[in-house]
Coordinates of C-alpha atoms and ligand atoms in Angstrom, one line a residue:
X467 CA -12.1 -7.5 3.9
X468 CA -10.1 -4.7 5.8
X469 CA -9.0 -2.2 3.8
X470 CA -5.2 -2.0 2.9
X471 CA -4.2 1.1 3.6
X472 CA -0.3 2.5 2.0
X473 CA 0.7 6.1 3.3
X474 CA 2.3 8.0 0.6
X475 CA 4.5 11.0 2.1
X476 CA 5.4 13.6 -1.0
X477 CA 2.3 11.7 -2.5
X478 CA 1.1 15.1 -4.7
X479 CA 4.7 15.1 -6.0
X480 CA 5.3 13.7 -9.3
X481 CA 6.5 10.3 -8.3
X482 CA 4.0 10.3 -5.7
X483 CA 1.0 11.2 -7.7
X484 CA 1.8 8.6 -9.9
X485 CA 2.4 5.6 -7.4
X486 CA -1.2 6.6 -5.4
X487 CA -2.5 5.6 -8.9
X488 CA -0.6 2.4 -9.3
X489 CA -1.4 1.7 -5.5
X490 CA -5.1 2.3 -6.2
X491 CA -5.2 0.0 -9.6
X492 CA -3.8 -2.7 -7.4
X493 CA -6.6 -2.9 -5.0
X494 CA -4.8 -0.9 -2.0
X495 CA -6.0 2.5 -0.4
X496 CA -3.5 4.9 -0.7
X497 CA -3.6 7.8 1.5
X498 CA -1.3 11.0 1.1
X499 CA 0.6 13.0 3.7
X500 CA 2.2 16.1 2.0
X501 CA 2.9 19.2 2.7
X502 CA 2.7 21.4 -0.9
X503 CA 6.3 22.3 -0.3
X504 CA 7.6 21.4 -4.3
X505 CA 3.4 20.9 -5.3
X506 CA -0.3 21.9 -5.9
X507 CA -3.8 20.8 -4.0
X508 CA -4.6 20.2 -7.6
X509 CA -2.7 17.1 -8.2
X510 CA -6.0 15.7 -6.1
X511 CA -8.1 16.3 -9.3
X512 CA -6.0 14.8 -11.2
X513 CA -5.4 11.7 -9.2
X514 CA -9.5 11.7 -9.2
X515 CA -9.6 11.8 -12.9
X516 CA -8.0 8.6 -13.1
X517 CA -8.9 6.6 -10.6
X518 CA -12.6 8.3 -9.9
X519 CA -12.2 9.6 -6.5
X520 CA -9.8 11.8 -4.3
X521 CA -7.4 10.1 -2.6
X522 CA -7.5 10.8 1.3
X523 CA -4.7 13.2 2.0
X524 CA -3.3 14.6 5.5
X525 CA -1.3 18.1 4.7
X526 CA 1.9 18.4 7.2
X527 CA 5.3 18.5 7.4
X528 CA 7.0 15.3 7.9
X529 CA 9.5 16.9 10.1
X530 CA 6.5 17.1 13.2
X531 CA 7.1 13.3 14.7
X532 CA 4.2 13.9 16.4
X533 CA 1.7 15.5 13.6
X534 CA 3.1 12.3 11.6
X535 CA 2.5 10.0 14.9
X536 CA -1.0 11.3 14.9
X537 CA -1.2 10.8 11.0
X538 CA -0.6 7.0 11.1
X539 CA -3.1 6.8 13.8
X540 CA -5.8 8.1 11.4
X541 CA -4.4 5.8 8.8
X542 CA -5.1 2.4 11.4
X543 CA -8.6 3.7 11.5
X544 CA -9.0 3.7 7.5
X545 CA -7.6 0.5 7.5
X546 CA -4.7 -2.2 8.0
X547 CA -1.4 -0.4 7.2
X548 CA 0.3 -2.4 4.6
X549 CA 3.5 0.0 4.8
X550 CA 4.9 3.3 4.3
X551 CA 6.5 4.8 0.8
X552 CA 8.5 7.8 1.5
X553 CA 9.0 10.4 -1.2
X554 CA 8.8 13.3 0.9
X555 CA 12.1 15.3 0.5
X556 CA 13.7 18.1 -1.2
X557 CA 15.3 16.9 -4.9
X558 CA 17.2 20.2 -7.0
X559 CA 21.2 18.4 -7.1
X560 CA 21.9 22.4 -7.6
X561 CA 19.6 23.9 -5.0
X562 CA 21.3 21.4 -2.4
X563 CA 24.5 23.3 -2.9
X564 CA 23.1 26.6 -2.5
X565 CA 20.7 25.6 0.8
X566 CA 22.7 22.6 2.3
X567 CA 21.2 23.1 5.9
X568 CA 17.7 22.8 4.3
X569 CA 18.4 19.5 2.7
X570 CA 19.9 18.0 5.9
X571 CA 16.8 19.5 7.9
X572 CA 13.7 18.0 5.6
X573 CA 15.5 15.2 3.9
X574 CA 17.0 13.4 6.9
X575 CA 14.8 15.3 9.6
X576 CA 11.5 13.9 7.9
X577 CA 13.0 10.1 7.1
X578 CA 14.2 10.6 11.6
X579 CA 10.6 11.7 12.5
X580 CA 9.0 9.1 10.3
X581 CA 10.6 6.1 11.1
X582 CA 9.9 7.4 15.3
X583 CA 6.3 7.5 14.4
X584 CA 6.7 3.7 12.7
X585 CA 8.8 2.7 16.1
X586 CA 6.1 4.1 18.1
X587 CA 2.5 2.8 16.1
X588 CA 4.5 -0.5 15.6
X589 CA 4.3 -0.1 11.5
X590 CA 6.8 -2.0 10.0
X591 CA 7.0 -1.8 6.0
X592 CA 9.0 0.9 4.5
X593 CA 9.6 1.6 1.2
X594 CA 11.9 4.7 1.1
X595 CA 12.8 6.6 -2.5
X596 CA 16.5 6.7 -3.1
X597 CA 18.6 7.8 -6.1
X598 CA 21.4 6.5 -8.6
X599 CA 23.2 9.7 -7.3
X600 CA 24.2 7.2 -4.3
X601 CA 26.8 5.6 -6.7
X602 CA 28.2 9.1 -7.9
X603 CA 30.8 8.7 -10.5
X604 CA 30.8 4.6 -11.1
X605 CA 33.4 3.3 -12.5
X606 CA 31.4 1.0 -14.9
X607 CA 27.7 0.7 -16.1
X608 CA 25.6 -1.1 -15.8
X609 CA 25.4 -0.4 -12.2
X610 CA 24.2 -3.0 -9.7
X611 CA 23.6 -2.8 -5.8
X612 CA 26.8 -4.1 -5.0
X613 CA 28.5 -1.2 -6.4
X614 CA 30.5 1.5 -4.0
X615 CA 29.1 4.0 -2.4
X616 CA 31.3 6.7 -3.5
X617 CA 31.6 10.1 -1.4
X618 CA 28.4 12.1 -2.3
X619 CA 29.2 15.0 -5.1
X620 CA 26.4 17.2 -3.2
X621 CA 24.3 17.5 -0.1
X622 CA 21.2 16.4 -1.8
X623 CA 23.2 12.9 -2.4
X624 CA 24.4 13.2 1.1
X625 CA 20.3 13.1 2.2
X626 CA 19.9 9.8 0.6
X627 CA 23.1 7.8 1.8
X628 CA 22.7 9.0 4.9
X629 CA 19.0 8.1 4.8
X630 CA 19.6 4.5 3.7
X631 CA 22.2 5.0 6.4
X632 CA 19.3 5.6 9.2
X633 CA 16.6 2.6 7.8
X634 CA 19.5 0.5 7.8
X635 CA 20.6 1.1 11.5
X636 CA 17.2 1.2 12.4
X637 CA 16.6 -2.3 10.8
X638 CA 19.9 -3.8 12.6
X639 CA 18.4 -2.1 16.1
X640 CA 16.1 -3.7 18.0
X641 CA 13.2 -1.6 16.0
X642 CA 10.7 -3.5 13.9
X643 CA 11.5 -2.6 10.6
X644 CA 12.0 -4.1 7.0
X645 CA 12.4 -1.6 3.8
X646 CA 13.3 -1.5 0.8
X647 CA 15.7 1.0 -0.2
X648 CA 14.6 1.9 -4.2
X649 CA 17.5 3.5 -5.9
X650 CA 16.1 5.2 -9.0
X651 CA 17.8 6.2 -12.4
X652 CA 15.7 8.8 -14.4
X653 CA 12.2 8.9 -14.2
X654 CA 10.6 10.6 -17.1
X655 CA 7.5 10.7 -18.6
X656 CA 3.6 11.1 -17.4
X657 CA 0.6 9.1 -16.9
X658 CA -0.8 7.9 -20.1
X659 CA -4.3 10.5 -19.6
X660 CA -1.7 13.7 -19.1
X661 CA -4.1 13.8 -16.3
X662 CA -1.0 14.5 -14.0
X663 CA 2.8 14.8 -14.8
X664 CA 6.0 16.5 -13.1
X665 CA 5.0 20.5 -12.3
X666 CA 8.6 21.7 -12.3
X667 CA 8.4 25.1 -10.5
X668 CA 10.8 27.6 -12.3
X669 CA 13.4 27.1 -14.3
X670 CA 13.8 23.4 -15.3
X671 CA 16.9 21.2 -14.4
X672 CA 16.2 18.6 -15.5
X673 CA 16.4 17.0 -19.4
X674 CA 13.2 15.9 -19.8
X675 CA 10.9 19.1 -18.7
X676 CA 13.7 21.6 -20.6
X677 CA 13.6 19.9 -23.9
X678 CA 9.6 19.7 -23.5
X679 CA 9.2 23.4 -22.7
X680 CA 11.8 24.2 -25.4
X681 CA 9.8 22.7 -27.9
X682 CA 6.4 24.5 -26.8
X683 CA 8.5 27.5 -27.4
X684 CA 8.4 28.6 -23.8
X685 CA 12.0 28.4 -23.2
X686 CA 15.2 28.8 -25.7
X687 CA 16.8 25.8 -27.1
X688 CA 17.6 23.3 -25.1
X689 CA 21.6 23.4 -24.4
X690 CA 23.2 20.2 -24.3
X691 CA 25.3 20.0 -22.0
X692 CA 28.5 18.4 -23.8
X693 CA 29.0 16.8 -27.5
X694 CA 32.9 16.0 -26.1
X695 CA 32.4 12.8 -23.5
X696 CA 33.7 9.8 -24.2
X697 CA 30.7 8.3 -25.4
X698 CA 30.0 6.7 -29.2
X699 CA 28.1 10.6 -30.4
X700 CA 30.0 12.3 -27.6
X701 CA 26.7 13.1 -25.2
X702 CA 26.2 11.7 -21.7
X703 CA 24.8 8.7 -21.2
X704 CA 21.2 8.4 -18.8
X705 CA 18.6 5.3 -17.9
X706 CA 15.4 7.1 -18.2
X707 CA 12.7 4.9 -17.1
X708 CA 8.8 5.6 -17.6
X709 CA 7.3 7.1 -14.4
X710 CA 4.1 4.6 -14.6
X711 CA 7.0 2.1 -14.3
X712 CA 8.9 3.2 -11.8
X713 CA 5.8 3.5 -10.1
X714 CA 4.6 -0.2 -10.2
X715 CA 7.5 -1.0 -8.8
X716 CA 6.8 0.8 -5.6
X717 CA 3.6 -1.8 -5.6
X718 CA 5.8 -4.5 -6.4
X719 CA 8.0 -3.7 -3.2
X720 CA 4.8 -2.9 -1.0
X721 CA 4.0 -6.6 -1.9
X722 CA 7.1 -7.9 -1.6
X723 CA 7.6 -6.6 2.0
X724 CA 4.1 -7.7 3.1
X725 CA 5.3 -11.6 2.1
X726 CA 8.6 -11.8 3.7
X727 CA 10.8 -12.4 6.5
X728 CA 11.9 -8.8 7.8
X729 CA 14.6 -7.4 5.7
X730 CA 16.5 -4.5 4.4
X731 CA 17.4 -4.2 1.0
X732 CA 18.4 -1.6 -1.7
X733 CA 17.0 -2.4 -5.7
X734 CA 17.9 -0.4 -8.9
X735 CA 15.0 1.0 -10.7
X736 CA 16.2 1.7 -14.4
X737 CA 15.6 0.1 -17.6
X738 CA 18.9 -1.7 -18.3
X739 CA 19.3 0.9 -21.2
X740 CA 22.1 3.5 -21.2
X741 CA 20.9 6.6 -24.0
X742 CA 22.4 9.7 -24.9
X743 CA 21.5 13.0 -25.0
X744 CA 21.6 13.2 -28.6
X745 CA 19.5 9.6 -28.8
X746 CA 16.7 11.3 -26.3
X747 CA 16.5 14.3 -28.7
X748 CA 16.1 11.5 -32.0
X749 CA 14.0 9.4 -30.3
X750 CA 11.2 12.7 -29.0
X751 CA 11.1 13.8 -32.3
X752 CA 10.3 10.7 -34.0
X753 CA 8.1 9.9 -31.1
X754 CA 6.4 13.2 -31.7
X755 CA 6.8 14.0 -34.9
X756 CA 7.7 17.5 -33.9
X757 CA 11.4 19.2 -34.0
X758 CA 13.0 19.6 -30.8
X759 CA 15.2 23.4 -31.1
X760 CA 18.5 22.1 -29.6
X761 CA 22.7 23.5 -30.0
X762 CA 25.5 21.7 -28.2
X763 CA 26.7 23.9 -25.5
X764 CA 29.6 23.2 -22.7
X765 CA 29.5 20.7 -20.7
X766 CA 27.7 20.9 -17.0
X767 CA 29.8 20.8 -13.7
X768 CA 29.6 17.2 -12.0
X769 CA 27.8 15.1 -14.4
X770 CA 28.4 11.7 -14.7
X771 CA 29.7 10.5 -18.0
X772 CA 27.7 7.5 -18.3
X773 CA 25.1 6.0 -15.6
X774 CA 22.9 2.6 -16.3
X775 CA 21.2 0.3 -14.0
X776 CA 21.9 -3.4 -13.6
X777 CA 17.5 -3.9 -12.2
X778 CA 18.3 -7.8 -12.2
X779 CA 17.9 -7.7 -8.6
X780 CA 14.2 -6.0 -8.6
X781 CA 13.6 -8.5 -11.3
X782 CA 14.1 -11.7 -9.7
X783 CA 12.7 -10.4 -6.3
X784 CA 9.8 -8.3 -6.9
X785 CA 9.1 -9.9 -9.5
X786 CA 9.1 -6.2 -11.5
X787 CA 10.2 -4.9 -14.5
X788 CA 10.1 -1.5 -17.2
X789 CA 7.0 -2.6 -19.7
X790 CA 7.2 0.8 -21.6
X791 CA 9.9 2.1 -24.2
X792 CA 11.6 5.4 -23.9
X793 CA 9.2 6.3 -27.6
X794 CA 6.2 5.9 -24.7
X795 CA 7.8 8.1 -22.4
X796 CA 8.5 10.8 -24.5
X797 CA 5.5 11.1 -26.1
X798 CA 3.1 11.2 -22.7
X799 CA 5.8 13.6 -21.6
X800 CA 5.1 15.7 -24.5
X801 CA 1.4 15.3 -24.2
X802 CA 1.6 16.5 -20.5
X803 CA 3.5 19.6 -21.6
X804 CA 0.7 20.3 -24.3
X805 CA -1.8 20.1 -21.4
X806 CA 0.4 22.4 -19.4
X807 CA 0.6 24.9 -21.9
X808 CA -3.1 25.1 -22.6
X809 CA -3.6 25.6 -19.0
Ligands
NAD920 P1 8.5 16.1 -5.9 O1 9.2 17.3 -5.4 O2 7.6 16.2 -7.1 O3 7.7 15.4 -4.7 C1 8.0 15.4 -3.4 C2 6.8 15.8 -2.6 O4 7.1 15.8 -1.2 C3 6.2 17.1 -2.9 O5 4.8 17.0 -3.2 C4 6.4 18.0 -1.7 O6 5.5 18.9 -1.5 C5 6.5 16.9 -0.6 N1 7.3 17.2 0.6 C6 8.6 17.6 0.6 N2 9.0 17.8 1.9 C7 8.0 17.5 2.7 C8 7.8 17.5 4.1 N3 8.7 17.8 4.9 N4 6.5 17.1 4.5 C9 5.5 16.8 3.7 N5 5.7 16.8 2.3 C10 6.9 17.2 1.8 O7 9.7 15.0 -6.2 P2 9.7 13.7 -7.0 O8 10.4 13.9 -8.2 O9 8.3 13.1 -7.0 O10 10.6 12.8 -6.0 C11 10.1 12.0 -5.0 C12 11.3 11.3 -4.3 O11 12.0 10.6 -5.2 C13 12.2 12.3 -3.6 O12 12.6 11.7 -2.4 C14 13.4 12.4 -4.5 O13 14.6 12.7 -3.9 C15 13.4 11.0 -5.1 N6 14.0 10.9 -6.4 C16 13.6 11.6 -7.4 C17 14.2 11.5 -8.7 C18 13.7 12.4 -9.8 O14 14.4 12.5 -10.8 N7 12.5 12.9 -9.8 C19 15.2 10.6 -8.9 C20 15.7 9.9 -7.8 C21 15.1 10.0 -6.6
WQD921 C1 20.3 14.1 -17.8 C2 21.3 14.4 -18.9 C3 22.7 16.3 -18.6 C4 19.6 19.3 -18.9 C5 19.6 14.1 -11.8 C6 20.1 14.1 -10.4 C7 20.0 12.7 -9.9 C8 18.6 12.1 -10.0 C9 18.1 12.2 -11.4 C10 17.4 12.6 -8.0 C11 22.7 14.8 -18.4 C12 21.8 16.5 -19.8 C13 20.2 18.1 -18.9 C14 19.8 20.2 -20.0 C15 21.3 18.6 -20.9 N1 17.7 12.8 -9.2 N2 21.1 17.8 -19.9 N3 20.7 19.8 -21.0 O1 21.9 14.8 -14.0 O2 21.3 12.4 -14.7 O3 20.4 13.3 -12.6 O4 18.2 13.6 -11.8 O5 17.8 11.8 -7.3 O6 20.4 12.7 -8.5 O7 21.4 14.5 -10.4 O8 19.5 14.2 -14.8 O9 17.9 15.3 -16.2 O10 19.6 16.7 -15.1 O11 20.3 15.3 -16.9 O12 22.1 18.3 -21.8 O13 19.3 21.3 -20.1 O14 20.8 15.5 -19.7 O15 24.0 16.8 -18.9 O16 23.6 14.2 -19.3 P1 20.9 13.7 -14.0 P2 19.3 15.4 -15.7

């Protein structure tokens, strides 16, 4: 039988690397396109340990329609395209402020060039990676698709409503197109082997990869940001859903798009479960049995009180839904950040 072939752009990032596994476990062939903008050639090895080869990979910018034109064309050669998973894009909320132009230039100018190079090779299937940031402050959790769009809080946000502005024009055009627009909460976690994880480069942003370096002592405590909110212990509230997850899901849609009429729809990815801060913390150290340095701290410019995902929708139609607790997520977090520290 003819290979099935999914292109993964951003596929060494940390979502990425993860779905190439889930892609491979599933029977397809997934091949990369990236760049090493926000990651490392090394990811490869990683991949390899897993699923006992290196995944194909094609290293440019997504930007060049006709480098990414050329790269499909090597992909039909391999193989029957199945469809397309975009990751590729720049993703620091706090970066976006400082290098807007940036943003607008790789997040939408990659997501332009890529769906030309679809238009052109006559691929169809897109699966493109969008946030919970499209919802920006909701007025009430759980969340579901239906919900406002509410004026993004930063031009990273901007990138991806105006991106699932551009697939959804593009599908109502006269361009052969159907997509899935995959709004995701937060991902956490690694792949069960620690054989690859999320390689935050500097300082960390983000929860997860702060309160893991914290605790290997290679930062100071972690700083919550808040013990004030109107919440029940007075922490934000976050869906943070397993990245092996989060990644099946991007099978789930790959399959889902190959077995319907053409289409264009956005899905939650989240677990359904709102946590605190303060209920992460609890729940890493009893997962690890390790204590995680912490003090309460003011709270952080523009965060959202409370964001949690209504996934009913992914459920019913891809069939798809989280299989692995927070507890899980934590600990292969913290064993990825043991790895890393060894390294
Ligand atoms: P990541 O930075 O780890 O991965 C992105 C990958 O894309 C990197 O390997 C990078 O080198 C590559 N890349 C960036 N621009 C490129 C370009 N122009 N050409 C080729 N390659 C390029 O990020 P991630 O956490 O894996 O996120 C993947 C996607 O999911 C992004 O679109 C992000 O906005 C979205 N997302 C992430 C989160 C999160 O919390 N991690 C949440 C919601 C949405
Ligand atoms: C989670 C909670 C913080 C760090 C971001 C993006 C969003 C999406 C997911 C891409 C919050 C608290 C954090 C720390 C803390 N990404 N916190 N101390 O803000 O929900 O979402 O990632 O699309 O667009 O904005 O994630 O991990 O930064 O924060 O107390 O050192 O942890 O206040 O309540 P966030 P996060």
């Amino acid at each position: 039988m003819e290979k099935q072939v999914v292109v993964v752009t951003g596929g060494a990032g940390y979502i990425g690397s993860h779905t190439v596994v889930a892609l491979h476990l599933a029977g397809y062939t997934p091949v990369i396109i990236d760049n090493f903008s926000n990651s490392k050639p090394d990811v490869l090895k990683g991949i390899a340990e897993i699923i006992g080869e290196k995944p194909q990979l094609f290293e440019l910018d997504c930007r060049s329609k006709s480098d990414m034109q050329q790269a499909l064309e090597n992909c039909a050669a391999i193989g029957e395209i199945a469809g397309i998973i975009h990751f590729a894009a720049y993703k620091a909320v706090g970066e976006s402020t400082e290098k807007p132009l940036d943003y607008f230039e790789n997040n939408i100018g990659s997501t332009a060039s890529l769906l030309g190079a679809m238009s052109e090779l006559g691929v169809s299937n897109l699966v493109f990676s969008s946030s919970c940031t499209v919802y920006g402050q909701p007025e009430e959790s759980p969340v579901d698709e239906l919900a406002p769009i509410l004026p993004a809080e930063s031009p990273y946000g901007y990138t991806k409503q105006a991106c699932e502005r551009l697939i959804t024009d593009s599908f109502n055009s006269s361009m052969s197109l159907s997509a899935c627009l995959l709004r995701y909460f937060n991902p956490i976690g690694a792949h069960q082997s620690a054989a690859i994880g999320e390689l935050p480069i500097g300082h960390p942003n983000n929860l997860i990869p702060y309160l893991t370096q914290a605790t290997a002592g290679l930062r100071g405590p972690l700083t919550v940001f808040g013990n004030d909110y109107p919440t029940d212990d007075g922490t934000c509230i976050r869906d943070y859903i397993h990245v092996m997850d989060l990644a099946r899901a991007h099978v789930a849609a790959i399959k889902w798009l190959q077995s319907n009429e053409p289409s264009c729809e956005a899905f939650n990815l989240g677990t359904g479960q709102g946590k605190s801060v303060s209920e992460v913390i609890a729940a890493f150290e009893k997962a690890n049995g390790i204590s995680v340095p912490y003090a309460f701290g003011p709270r952080r410019a523009g965060d959202v009180v409370s964001i949690f995902a209504n996934a009913e929708k992914a459920h019913q139609n891809l069939g798809w839904k989280c299989e692995l607790s927070l507890e899980e997520a934590l600990r292969d977090a913290w064993k990825w950040q043991q790895k890393l520290s060894k390294a």
